[in-house]
CSV table of C-alpha atoms and ligand atoms in Angstrom, one decimal:
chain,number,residue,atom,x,y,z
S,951,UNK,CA,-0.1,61.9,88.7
S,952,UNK,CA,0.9,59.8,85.4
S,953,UNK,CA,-2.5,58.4,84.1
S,954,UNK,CA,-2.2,54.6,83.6
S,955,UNK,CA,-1.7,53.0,80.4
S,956,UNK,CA,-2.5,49.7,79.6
S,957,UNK,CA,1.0,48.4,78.7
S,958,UNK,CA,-0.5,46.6,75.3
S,959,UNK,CA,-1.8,50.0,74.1
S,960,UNK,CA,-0.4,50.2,70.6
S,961,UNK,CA,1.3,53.3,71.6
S,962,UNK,CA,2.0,52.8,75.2
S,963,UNK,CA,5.3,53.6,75.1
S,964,UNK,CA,4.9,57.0,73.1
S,965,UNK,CA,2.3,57.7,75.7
S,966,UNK,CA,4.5,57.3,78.4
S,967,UNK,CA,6.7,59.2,77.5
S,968,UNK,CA,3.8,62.1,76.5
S,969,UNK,CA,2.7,61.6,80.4
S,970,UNK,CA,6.3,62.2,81.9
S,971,UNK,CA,6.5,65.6,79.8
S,972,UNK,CA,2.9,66.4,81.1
S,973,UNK,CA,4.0,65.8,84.9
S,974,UNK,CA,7.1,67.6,84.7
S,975,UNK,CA,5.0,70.6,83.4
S,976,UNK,CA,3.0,69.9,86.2
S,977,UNK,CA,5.7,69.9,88.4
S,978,UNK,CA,7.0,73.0,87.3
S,979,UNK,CA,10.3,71.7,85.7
S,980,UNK,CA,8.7,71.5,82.2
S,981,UNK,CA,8.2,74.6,80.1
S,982,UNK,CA,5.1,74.4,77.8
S,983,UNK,CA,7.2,75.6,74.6
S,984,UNK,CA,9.0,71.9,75.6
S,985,UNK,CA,5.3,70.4,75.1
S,986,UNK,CA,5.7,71.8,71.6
S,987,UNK,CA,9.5,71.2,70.9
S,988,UNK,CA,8.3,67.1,71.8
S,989,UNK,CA,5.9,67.2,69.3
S,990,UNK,CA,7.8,68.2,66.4
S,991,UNK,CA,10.4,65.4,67.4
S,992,UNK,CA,7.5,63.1,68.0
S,993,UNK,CA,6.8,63.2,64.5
S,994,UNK,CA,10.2,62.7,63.2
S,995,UNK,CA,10.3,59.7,65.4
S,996,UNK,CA,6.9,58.2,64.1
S,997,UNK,CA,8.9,58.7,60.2
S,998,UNK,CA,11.5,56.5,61.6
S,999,UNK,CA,9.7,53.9,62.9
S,1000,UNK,CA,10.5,54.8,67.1
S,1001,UNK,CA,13.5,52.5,66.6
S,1002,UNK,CA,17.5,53.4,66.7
S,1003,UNK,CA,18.7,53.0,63.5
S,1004,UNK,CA,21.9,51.5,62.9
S,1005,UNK,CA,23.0,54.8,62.5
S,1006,UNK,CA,21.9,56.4,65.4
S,1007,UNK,CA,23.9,53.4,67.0
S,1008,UNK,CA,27.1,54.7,65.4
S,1009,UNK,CA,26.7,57.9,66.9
S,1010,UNK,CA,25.9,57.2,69.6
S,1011,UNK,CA,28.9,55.3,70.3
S,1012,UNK,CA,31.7,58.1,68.6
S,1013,UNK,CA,29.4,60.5,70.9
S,1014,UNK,CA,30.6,58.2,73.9
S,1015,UNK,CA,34.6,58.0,72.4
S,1016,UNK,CA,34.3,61.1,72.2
S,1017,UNK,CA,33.0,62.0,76.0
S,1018,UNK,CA,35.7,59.5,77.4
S,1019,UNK,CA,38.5,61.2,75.6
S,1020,UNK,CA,37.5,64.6,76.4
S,1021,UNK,CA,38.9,66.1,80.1
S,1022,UNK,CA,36.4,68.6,80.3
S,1023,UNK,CA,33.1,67.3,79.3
S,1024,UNK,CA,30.2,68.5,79.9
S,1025,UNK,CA,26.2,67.1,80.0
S,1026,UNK,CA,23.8,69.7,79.6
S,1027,UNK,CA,20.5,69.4,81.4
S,1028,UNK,CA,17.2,71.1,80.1
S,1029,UNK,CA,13.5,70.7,81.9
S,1030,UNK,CA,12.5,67.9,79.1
S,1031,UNK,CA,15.2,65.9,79.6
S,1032,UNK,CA,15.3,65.8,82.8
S,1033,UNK,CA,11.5,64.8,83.0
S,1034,UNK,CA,12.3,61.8,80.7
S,1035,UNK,CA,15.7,60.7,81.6
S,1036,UNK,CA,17.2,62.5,85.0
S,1037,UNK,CA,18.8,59.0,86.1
S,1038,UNK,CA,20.1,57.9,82.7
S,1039,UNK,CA,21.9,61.6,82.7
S,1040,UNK,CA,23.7,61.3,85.8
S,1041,UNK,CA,24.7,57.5,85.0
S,1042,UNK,CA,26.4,58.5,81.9
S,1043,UNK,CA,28.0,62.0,83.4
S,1044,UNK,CA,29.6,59.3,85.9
S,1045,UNK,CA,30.6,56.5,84.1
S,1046,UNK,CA,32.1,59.2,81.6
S,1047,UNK,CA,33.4,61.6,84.4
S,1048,UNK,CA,31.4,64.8,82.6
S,1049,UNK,CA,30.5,67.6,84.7
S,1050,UNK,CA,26.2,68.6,84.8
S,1051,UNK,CA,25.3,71.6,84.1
S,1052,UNK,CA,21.2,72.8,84.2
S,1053,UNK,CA,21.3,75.3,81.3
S,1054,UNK,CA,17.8,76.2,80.3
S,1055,UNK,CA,16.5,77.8,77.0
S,1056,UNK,CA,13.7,79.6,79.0
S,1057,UNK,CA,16.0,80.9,82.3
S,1058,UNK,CA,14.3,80.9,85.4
S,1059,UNK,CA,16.0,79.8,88.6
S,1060,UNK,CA,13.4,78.4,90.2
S,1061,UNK,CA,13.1,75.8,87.9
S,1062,UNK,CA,16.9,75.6,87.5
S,1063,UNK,CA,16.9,74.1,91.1
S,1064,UNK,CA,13.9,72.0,91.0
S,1065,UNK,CA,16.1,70.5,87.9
S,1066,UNK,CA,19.1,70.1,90.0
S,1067,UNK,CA,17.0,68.7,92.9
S,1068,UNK,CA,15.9,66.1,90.5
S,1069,UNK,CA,19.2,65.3,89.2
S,1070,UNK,CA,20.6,65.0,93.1
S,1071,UNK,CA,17.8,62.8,94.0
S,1072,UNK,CA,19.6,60.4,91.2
S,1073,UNK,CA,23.1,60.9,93.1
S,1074,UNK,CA,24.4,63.7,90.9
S,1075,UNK,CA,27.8,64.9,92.5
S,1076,UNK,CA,28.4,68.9,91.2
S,1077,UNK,CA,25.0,70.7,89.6
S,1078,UNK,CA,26.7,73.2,87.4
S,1079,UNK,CA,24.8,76.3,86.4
S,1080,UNK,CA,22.8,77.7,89.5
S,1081,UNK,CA,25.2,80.2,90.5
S,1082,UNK,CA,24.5,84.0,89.2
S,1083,UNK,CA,27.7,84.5,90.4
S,1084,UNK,CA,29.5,82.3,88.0
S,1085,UNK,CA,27.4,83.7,85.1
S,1086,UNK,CA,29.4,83.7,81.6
S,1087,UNK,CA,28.9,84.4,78.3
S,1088,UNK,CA,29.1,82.8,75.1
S,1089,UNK,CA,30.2,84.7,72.1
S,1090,UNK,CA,28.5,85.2,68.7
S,1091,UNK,CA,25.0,85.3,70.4
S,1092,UNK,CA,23.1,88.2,71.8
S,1093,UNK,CA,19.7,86.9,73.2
S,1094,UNK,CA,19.7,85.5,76.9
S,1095,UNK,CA,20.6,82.1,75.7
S,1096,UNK,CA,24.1,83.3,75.8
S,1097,UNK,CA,24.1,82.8,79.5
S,1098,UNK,CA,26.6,79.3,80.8
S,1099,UNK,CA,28.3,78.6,83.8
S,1100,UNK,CA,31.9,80.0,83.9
S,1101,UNK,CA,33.6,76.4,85.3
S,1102,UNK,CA,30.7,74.2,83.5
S,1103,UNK,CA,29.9,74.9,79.6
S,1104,UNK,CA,32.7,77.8,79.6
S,1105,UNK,CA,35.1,75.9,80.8
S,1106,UNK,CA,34.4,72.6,78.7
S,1107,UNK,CA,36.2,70.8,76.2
S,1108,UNK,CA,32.9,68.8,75.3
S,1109,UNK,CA,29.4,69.7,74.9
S,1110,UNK,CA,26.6,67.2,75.0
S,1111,UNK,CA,23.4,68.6,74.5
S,1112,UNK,CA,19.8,67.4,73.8
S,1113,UNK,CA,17.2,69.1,72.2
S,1114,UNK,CA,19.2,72.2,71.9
S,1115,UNK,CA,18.3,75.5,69.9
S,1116,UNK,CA,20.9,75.8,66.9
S,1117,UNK,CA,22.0,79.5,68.0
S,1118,UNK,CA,23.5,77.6,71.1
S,1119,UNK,CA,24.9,75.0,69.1
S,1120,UNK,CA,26.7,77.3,66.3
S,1121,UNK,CA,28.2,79.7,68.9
S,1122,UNK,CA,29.1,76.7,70.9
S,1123,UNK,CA,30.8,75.1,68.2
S,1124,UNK,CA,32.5,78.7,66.5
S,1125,UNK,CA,33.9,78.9,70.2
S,1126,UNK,CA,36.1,75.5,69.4
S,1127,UNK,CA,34.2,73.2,71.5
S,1128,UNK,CA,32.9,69.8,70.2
S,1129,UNK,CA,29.4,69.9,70.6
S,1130,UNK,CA,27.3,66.2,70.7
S,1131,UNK,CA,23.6,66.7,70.2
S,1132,UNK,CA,20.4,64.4,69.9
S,1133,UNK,CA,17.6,65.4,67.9
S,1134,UNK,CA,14.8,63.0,65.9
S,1135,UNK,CA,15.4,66.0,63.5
S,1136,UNK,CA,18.5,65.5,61.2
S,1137,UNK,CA,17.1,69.2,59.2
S,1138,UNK,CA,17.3,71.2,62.3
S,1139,UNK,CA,20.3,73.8,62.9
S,1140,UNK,CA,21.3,72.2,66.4
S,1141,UNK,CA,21.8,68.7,64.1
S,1142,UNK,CA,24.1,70.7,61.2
S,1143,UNK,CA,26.2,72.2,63.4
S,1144,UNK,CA,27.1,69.9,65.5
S,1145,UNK,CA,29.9,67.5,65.8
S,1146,UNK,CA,28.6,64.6,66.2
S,1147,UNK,CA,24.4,64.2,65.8
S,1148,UNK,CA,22.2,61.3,67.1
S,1149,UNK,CA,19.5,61.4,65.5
S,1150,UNK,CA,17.1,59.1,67.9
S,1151,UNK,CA,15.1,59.4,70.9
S,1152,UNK,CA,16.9,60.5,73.9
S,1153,UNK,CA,14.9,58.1,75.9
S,1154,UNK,CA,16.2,55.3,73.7
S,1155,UNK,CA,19.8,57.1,72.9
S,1156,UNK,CA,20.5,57.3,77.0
S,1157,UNK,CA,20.8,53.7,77.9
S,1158,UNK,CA,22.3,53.0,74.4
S,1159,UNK,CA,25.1,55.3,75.4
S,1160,UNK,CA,25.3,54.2,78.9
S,1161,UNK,CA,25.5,50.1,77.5
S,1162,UNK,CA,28.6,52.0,75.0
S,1163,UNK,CA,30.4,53.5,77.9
S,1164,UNK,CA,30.5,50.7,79.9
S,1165,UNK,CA,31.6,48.6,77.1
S,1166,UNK,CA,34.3,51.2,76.4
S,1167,UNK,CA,35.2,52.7,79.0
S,1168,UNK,CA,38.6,51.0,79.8
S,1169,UNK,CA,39.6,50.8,76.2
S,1170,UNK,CA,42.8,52.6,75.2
S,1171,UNK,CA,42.5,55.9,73.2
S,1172,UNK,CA,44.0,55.1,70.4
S,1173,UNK,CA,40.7,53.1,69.8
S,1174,UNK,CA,38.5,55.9,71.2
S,1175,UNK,CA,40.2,58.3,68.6
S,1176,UNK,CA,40.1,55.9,65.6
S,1177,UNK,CA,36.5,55.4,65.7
S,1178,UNK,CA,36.0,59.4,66.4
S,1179,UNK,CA,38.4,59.4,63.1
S,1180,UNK,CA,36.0,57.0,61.0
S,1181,UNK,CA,32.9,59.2,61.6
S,1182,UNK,CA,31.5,61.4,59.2
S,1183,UNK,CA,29.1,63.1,60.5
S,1184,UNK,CA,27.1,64.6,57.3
S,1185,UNK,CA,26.9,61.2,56.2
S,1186,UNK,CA,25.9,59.8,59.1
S,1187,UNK,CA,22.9,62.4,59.1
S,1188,UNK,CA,22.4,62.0,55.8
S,1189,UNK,CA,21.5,58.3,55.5
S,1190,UNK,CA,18.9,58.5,59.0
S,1191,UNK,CA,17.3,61.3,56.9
S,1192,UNK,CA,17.3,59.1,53.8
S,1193,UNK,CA,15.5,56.3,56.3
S,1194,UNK,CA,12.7,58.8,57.2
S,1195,UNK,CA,12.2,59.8,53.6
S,1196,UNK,CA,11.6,56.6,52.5
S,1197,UNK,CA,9.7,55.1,55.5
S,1198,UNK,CA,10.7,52.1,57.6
X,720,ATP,P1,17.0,74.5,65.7
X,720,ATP,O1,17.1,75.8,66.3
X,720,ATP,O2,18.2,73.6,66.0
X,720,ATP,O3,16.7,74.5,64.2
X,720,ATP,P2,14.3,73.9,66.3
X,720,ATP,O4,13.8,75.3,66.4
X,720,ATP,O5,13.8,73.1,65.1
X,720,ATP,O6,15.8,73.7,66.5
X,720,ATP,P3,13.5,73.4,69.0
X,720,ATP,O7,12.1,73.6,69.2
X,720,ATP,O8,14.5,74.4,69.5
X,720,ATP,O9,13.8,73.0,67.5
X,720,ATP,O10,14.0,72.0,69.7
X,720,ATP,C1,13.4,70.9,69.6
X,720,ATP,C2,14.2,69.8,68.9
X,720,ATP,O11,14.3,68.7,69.7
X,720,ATP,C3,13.5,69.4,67.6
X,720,ATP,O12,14.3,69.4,66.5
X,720,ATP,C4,13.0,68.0,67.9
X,720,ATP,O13,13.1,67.2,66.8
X,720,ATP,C5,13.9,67.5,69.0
X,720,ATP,N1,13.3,66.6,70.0
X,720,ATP,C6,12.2,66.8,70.7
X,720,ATP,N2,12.0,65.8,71.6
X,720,ATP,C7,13.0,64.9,71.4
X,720,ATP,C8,13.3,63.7,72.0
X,720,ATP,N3,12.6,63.1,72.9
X,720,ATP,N4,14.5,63.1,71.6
X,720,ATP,C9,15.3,63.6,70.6
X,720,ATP,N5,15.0,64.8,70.0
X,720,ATP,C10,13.9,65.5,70.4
């Protein structure tokens, strides 16, 4: 059970979010390496003052062009963010039309499918990525993190992935697909590689994006691809880790 917090603690909302990683543990759909993986973005957060950055904002809306102009997009779903944003997930994969697929660093299907069950309670349509069956692989990786789902990740256009490892990310991306990540870390591997980086809480990021996509969602492509056009992404990275350098 989440233990209360006063709502004027100082820190209630970092707590919160501490508490919803601590009950999916509980719960089994939390691995405790993803206790540790918070942490370290925890920290980058505190550097940047637990606020979007104009920045982030950018990317966060070429990250939505980008999953409206994509025909295969995909939304990958891991045991911490599905503890802290299952609904949020499944809004955007609709609003966007992007396939869900549960692809976990740490495999284990029993926690695949208490994923998916999570993700179904918020009205997800297709849970990609529970069928051994459908097993593929991804090149230019070797451990078990190779492992996707043949019509989910292999068959995708688009990536969008949060709190990713960078082997992942770098095979993903040498395999020619665009690959969207968040991370509060704008040093790690995951945020180099990919194509477009969000450097900001995914709890904050997710109904930023969502706002985006219904904002955007019946504008014409030509807009969609000029604003995917005007991005660079170094840059972009660049000045958030500028902002955490200097303090806010
Ligand atoms: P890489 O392999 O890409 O270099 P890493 O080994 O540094 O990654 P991992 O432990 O694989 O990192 O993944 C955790 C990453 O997720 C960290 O970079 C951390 O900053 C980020 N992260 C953790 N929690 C959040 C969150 N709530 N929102 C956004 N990013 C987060």
């Amino acid at each position: 059970m989440i233990h209360k917090i006063t709502p004027t603690h100082p820190r209630a909302k970092s707590l919160i979010i501490r508490e919803k990683l601590v009950e999916g543990f509980r719960n089994g759909i939390v691995v405790p390496e993803g206790l540790i993986a918070h942490g370290r973005g925890e920290a980058f957060d505190y550097l940047l003052g637990e606020k979007t950055t104009k920045y982030a904002y950018e990317a966060e809306k070429v990250a939505v062009c980008l999953l409206l102009l994509s025909n295969k997009s995909v939304i990958s779903v891991n045991g911490n963010t599905a503890a802290l944003c299952a609904k949020d997930l499944v809004n955007l994969s609709n609003i966007t039309k992007s396939k869900i697929e549960v692809n976990l660093f740490h495999k284990c299907l029993t926690r695949s499918k208490a994923i998916a069950r999570m993700l179904q309670k918020e009205d997800a349509n297709e849970v990609f990525g529970l069928d051994a069956k459908l097993r593929s692989t991804l090149r230019y990786i070797s451990s078990n993190r190779k492992f996707v789902d043949k019509n989910g990740i292999m068959n995708s256009d688009t990536v969008f992935v949060a709190l990713e490892d960078g082997d992942r990310t770098e095979s993903l991306v040498k395999m020619g697909k665009k690959v969207i990540s968040i991370d509060l870390n704008p040093l790690s591997r995951t945020a180099i590689a990919s194509n477009v980086t969000i450097v900001d809480n995914i709890v904050r990021a997710m109904p930023n994006m969502i706002k985006i996509s219904k904002q955007l969602v019946n504008r014409d492509r030509s807009y969609l691809s000029q604003q995917i056009k005007n991005f660079d992404n170094m840059q972009n990275m660049h000045k958030s880790l500028i902002m955490i350098r200097r303090g806010v």
